[in-house]
Short mmCIF file of N, CA and C in Angstrom, two decimals:
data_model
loop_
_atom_site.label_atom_id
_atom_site.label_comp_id
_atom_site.label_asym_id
_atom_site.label_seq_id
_atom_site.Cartn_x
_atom_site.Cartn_y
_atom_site.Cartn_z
N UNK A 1 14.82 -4.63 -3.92
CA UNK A 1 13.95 -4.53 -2.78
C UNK A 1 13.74 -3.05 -2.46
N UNK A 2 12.45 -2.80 -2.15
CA UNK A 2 11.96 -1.26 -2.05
C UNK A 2 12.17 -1.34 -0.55
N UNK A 3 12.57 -0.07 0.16
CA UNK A 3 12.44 -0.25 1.55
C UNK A 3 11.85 1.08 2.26
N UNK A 4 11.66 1.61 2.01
CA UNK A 4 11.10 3.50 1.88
C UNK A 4 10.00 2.89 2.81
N UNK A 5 9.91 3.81 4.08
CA UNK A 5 8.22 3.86 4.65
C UNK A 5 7.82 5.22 5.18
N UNK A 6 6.56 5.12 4.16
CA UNK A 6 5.94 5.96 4.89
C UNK A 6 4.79 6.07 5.29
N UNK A 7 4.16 7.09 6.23
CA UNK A 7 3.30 7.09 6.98
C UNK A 7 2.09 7.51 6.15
N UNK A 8 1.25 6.73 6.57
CA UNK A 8 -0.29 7.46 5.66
C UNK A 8 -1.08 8.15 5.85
N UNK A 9 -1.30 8.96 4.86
CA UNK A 9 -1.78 10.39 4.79
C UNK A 9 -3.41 10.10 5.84
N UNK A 10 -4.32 8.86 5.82
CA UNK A 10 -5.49 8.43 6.37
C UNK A 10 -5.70 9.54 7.51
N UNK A 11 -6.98 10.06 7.45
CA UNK A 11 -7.52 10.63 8.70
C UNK A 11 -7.88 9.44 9.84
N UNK A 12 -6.91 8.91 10.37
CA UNK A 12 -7.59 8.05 11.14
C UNK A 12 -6.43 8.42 12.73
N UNK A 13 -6.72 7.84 13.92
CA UNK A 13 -6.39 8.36 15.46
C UNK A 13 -4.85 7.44 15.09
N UNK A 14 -4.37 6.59 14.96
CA UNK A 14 -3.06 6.18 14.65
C UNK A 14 -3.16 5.71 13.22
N UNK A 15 -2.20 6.25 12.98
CA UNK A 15 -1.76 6.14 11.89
C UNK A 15 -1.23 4.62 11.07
N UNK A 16 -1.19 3.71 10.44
CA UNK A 16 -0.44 2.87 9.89
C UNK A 16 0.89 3.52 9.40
N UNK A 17 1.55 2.53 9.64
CA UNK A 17 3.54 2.36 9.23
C UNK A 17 3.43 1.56 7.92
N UNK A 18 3.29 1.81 6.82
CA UNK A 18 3.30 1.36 5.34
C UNK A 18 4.65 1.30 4.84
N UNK A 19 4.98 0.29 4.76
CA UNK A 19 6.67 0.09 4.19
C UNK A 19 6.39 -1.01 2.86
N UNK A 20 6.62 -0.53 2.23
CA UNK A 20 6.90 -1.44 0.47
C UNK A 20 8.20 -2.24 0.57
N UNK A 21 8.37 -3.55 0.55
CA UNK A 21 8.93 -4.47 1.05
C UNK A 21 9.47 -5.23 -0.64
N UNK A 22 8.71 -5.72 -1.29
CA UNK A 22 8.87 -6.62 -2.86
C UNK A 22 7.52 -5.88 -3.55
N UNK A 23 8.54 -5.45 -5.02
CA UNK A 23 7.63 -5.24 -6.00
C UNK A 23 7.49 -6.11 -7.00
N UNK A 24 6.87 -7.01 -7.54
CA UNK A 24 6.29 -7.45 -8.92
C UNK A 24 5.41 -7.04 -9.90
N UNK A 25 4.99 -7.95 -10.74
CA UNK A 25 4.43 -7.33 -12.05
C UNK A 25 3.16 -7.31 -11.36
N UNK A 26 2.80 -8.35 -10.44
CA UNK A 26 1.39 -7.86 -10.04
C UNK A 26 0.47 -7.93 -8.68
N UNK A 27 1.81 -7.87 -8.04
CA UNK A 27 1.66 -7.86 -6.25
C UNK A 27 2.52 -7.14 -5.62
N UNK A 28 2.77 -6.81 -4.38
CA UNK A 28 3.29 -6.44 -4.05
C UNK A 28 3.57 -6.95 -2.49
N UNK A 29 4.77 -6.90 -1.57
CA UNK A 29 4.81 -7.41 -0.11
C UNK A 29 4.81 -6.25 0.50
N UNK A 30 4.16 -5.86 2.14
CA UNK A 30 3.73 -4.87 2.55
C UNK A 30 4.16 -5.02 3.37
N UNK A 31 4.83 -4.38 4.33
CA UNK A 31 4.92 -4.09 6.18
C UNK A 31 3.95 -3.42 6.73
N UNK A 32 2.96 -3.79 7.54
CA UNK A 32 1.79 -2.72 7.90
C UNK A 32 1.67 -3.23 9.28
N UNK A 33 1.83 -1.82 10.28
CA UNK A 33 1.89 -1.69 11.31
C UNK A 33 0.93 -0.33 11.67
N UNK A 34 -0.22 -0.94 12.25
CA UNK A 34 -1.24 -0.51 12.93
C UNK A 34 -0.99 -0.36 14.02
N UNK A 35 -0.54 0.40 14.98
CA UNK A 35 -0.65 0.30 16.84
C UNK A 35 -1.80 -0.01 17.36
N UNK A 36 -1.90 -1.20 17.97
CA UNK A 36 -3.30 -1.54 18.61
C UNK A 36 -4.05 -2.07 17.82
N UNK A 37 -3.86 -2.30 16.78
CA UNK A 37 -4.82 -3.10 15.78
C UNK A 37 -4.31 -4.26 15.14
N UNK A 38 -3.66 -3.59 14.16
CA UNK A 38 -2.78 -4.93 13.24
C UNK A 38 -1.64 -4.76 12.86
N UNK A 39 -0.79 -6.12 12.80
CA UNK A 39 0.79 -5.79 12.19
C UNK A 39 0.95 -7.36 11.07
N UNK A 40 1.12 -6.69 9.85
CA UNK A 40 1.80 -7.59 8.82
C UNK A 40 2.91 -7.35 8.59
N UNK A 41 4.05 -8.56 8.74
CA UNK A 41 5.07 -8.65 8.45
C UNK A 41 5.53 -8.31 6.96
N UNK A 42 4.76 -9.34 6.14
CA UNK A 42 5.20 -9.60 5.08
C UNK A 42 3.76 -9.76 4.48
N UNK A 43 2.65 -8.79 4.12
CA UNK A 43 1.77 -8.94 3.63
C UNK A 43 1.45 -8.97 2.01
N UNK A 44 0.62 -9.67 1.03
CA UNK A 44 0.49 -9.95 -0.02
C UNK A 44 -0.58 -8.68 -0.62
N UNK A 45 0.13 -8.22 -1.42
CA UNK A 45 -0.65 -6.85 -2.16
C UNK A 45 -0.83 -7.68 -3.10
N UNK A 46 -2.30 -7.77 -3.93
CA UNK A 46 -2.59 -7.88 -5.20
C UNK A 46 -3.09 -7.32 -6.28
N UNK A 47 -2.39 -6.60 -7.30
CA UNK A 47 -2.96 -5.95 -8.19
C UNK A 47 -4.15 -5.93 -8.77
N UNK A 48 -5.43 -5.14 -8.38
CA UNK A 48 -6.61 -5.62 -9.22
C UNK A 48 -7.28 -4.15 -9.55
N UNK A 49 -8.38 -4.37 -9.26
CA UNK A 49 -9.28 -3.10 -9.83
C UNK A 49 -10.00 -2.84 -8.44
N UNK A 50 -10.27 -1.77 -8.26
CA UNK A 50 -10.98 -1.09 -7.15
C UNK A 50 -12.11 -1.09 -7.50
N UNK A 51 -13.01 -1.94 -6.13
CA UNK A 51 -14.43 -2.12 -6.16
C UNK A 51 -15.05 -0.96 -5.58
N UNK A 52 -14.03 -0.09 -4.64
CA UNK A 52 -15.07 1.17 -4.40
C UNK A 52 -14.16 2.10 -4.74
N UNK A 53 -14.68 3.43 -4.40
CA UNK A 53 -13.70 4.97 -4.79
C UNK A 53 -13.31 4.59 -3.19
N UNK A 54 -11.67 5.27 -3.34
CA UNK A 54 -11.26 5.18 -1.68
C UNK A 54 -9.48 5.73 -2.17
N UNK A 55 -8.68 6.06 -0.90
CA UNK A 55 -7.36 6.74 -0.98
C UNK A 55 -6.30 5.71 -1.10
N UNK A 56 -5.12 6.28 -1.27
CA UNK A 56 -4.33 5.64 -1.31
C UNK A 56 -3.61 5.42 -0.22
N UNK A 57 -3.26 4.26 0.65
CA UNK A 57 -2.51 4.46 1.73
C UNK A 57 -1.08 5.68 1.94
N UNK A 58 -0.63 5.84 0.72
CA UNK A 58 0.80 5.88 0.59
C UNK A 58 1.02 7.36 0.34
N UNK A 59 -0.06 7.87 -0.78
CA UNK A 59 0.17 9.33 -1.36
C UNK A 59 -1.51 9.94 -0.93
N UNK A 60 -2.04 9.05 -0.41
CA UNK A 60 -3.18 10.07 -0.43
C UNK A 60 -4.10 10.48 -1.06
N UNK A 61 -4.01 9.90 -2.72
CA UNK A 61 -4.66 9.89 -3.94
C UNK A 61 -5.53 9.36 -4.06
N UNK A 62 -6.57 10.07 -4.35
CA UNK A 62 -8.01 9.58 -4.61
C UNK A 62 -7.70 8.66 -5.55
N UNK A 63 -8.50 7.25 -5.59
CA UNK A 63 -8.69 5.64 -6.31
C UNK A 63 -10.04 5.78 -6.48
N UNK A 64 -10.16 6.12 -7.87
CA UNK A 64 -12.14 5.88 -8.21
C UNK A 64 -12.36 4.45 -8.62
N UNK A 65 -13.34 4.19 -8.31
CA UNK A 65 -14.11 3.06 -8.61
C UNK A 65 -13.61 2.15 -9.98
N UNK A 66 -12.91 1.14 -9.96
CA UNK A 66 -12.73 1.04 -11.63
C UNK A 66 -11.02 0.94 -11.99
N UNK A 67 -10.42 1.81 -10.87
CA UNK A 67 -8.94 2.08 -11.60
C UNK A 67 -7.91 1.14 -10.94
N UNK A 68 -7.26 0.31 -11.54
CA UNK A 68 -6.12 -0.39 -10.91
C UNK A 68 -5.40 0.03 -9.51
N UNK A 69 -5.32 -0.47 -8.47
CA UNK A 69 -5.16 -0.40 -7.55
C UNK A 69 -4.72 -1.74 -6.61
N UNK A 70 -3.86 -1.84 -5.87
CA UNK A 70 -2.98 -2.92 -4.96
C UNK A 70 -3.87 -2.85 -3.62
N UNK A 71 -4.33 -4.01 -3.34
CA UNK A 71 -5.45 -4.36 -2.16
C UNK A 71 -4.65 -5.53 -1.66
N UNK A 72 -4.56 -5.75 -0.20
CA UNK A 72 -4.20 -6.80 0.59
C UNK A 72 -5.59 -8.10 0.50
N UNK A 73 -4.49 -8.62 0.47
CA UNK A 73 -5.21 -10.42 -0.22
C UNK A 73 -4.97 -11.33 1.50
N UNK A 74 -5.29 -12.33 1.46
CA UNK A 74 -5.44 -13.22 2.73
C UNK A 74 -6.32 -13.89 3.23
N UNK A 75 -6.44 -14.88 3.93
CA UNK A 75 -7.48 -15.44 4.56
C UNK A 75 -6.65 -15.98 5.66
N UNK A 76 -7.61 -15.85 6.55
CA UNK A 76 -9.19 -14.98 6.95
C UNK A 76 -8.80 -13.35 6.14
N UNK A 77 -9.87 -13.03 6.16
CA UNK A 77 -9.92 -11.42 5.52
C UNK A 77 -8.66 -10.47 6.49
N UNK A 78 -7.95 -9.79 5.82
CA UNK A 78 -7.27 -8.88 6.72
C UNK A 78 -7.92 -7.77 7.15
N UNK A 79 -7.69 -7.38 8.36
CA UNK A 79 -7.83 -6.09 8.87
C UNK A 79 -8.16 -5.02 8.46
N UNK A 80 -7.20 -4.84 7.28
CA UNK A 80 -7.11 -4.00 6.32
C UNK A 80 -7.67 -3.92 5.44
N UNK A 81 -8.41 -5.12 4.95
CA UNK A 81 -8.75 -5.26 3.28
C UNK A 81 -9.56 -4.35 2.52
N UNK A 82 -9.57 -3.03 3.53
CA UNK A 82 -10.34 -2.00 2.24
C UNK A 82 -9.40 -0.87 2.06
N UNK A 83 -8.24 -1.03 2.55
CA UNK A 83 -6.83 -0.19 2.40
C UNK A 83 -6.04 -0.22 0.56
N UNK A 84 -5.78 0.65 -0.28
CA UNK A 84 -5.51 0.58 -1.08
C UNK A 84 -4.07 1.32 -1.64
N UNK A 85 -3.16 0.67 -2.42
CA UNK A 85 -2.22 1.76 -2.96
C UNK A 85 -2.73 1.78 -4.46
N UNK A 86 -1.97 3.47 -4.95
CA UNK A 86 -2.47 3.38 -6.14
C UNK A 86 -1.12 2.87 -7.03
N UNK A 87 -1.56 2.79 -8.36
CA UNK A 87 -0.26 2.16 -9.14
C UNK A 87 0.85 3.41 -9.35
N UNK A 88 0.32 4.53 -9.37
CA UNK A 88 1.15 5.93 -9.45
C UNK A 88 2.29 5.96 -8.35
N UNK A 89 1.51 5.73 -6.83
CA UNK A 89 2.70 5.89 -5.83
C UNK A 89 3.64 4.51 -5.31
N UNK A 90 3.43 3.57 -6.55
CA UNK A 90 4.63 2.97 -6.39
C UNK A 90 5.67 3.41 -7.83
N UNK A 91 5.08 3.81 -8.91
CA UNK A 91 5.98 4.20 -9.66
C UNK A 91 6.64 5.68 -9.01
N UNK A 92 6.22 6.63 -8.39
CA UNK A 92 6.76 7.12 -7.79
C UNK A 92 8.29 7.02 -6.86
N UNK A 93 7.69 5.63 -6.35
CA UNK A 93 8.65 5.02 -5.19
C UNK A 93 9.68 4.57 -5.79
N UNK A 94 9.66 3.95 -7.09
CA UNK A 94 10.32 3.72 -8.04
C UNK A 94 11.43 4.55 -8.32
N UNK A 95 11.28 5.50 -9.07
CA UNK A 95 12.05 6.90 -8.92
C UNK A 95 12.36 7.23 -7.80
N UNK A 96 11.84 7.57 -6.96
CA UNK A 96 12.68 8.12 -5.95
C UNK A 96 13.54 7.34 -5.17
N UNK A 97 13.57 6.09 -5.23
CA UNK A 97 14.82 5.26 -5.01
C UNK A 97 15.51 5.05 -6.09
N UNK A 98 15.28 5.24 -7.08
CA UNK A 98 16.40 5.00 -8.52
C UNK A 98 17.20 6.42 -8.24
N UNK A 99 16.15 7.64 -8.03
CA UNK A 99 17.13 9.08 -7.36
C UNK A 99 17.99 9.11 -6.09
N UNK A 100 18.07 7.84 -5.52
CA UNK A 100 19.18 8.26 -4.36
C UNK A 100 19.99 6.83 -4.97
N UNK A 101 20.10 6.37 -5.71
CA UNK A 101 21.09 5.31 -6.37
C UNK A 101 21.82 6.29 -7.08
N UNK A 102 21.86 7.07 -8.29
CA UNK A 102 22.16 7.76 -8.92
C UNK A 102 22.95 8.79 -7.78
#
């Protein structure tokens, strides 16, 4: 279980609380806490392809059009659903919790 949160880089007036919760081969579970907007407990990331260019919640990394990328899944539509991580800053996250095990 990943538990690391951090805050997203987004130019936006509050910020989202992004916490990586379960990783799999092709989803992921999210904690997302919006103040005043939205809060997912346990939200469903699904690995797919990015329909537009847009950032990464997590690192900030530009996501072009085309490149694998983790989008919140749900119905009714979430809040969020044009929020993206890229596949880099969870392998990141990866390592850097395998570096404080070690």
């Amino acid at each position: 279980m990943l538990t690391e949160a951090y805050r997203s880089s987004n130019a936006t007036t509050q910020q989202p609380l992004v916490r990586v919760v379960e990783v799999s081969d092709d989803h992921l579970l999210v904690r997302w806490v919006e103040p005043g907007k939205c809060h997912y407990g346990e939200q469903k990331w699904r690995l797919g392809v990015a329909s537009r260019n847009g950032y990464c919640v997590l690192s900030n990394r530009r996501i072009g059009r085309g490149e694998p990328a983790y989008r919140p899944t749900g119905r009714p539509r979430p809040r969020n659903y044009v929020a993206m991580i890229a596949v880099p800053a969870i392998e990141a996250l990866y390592m850097a919790v395998a570096r404080q095990i070690d």
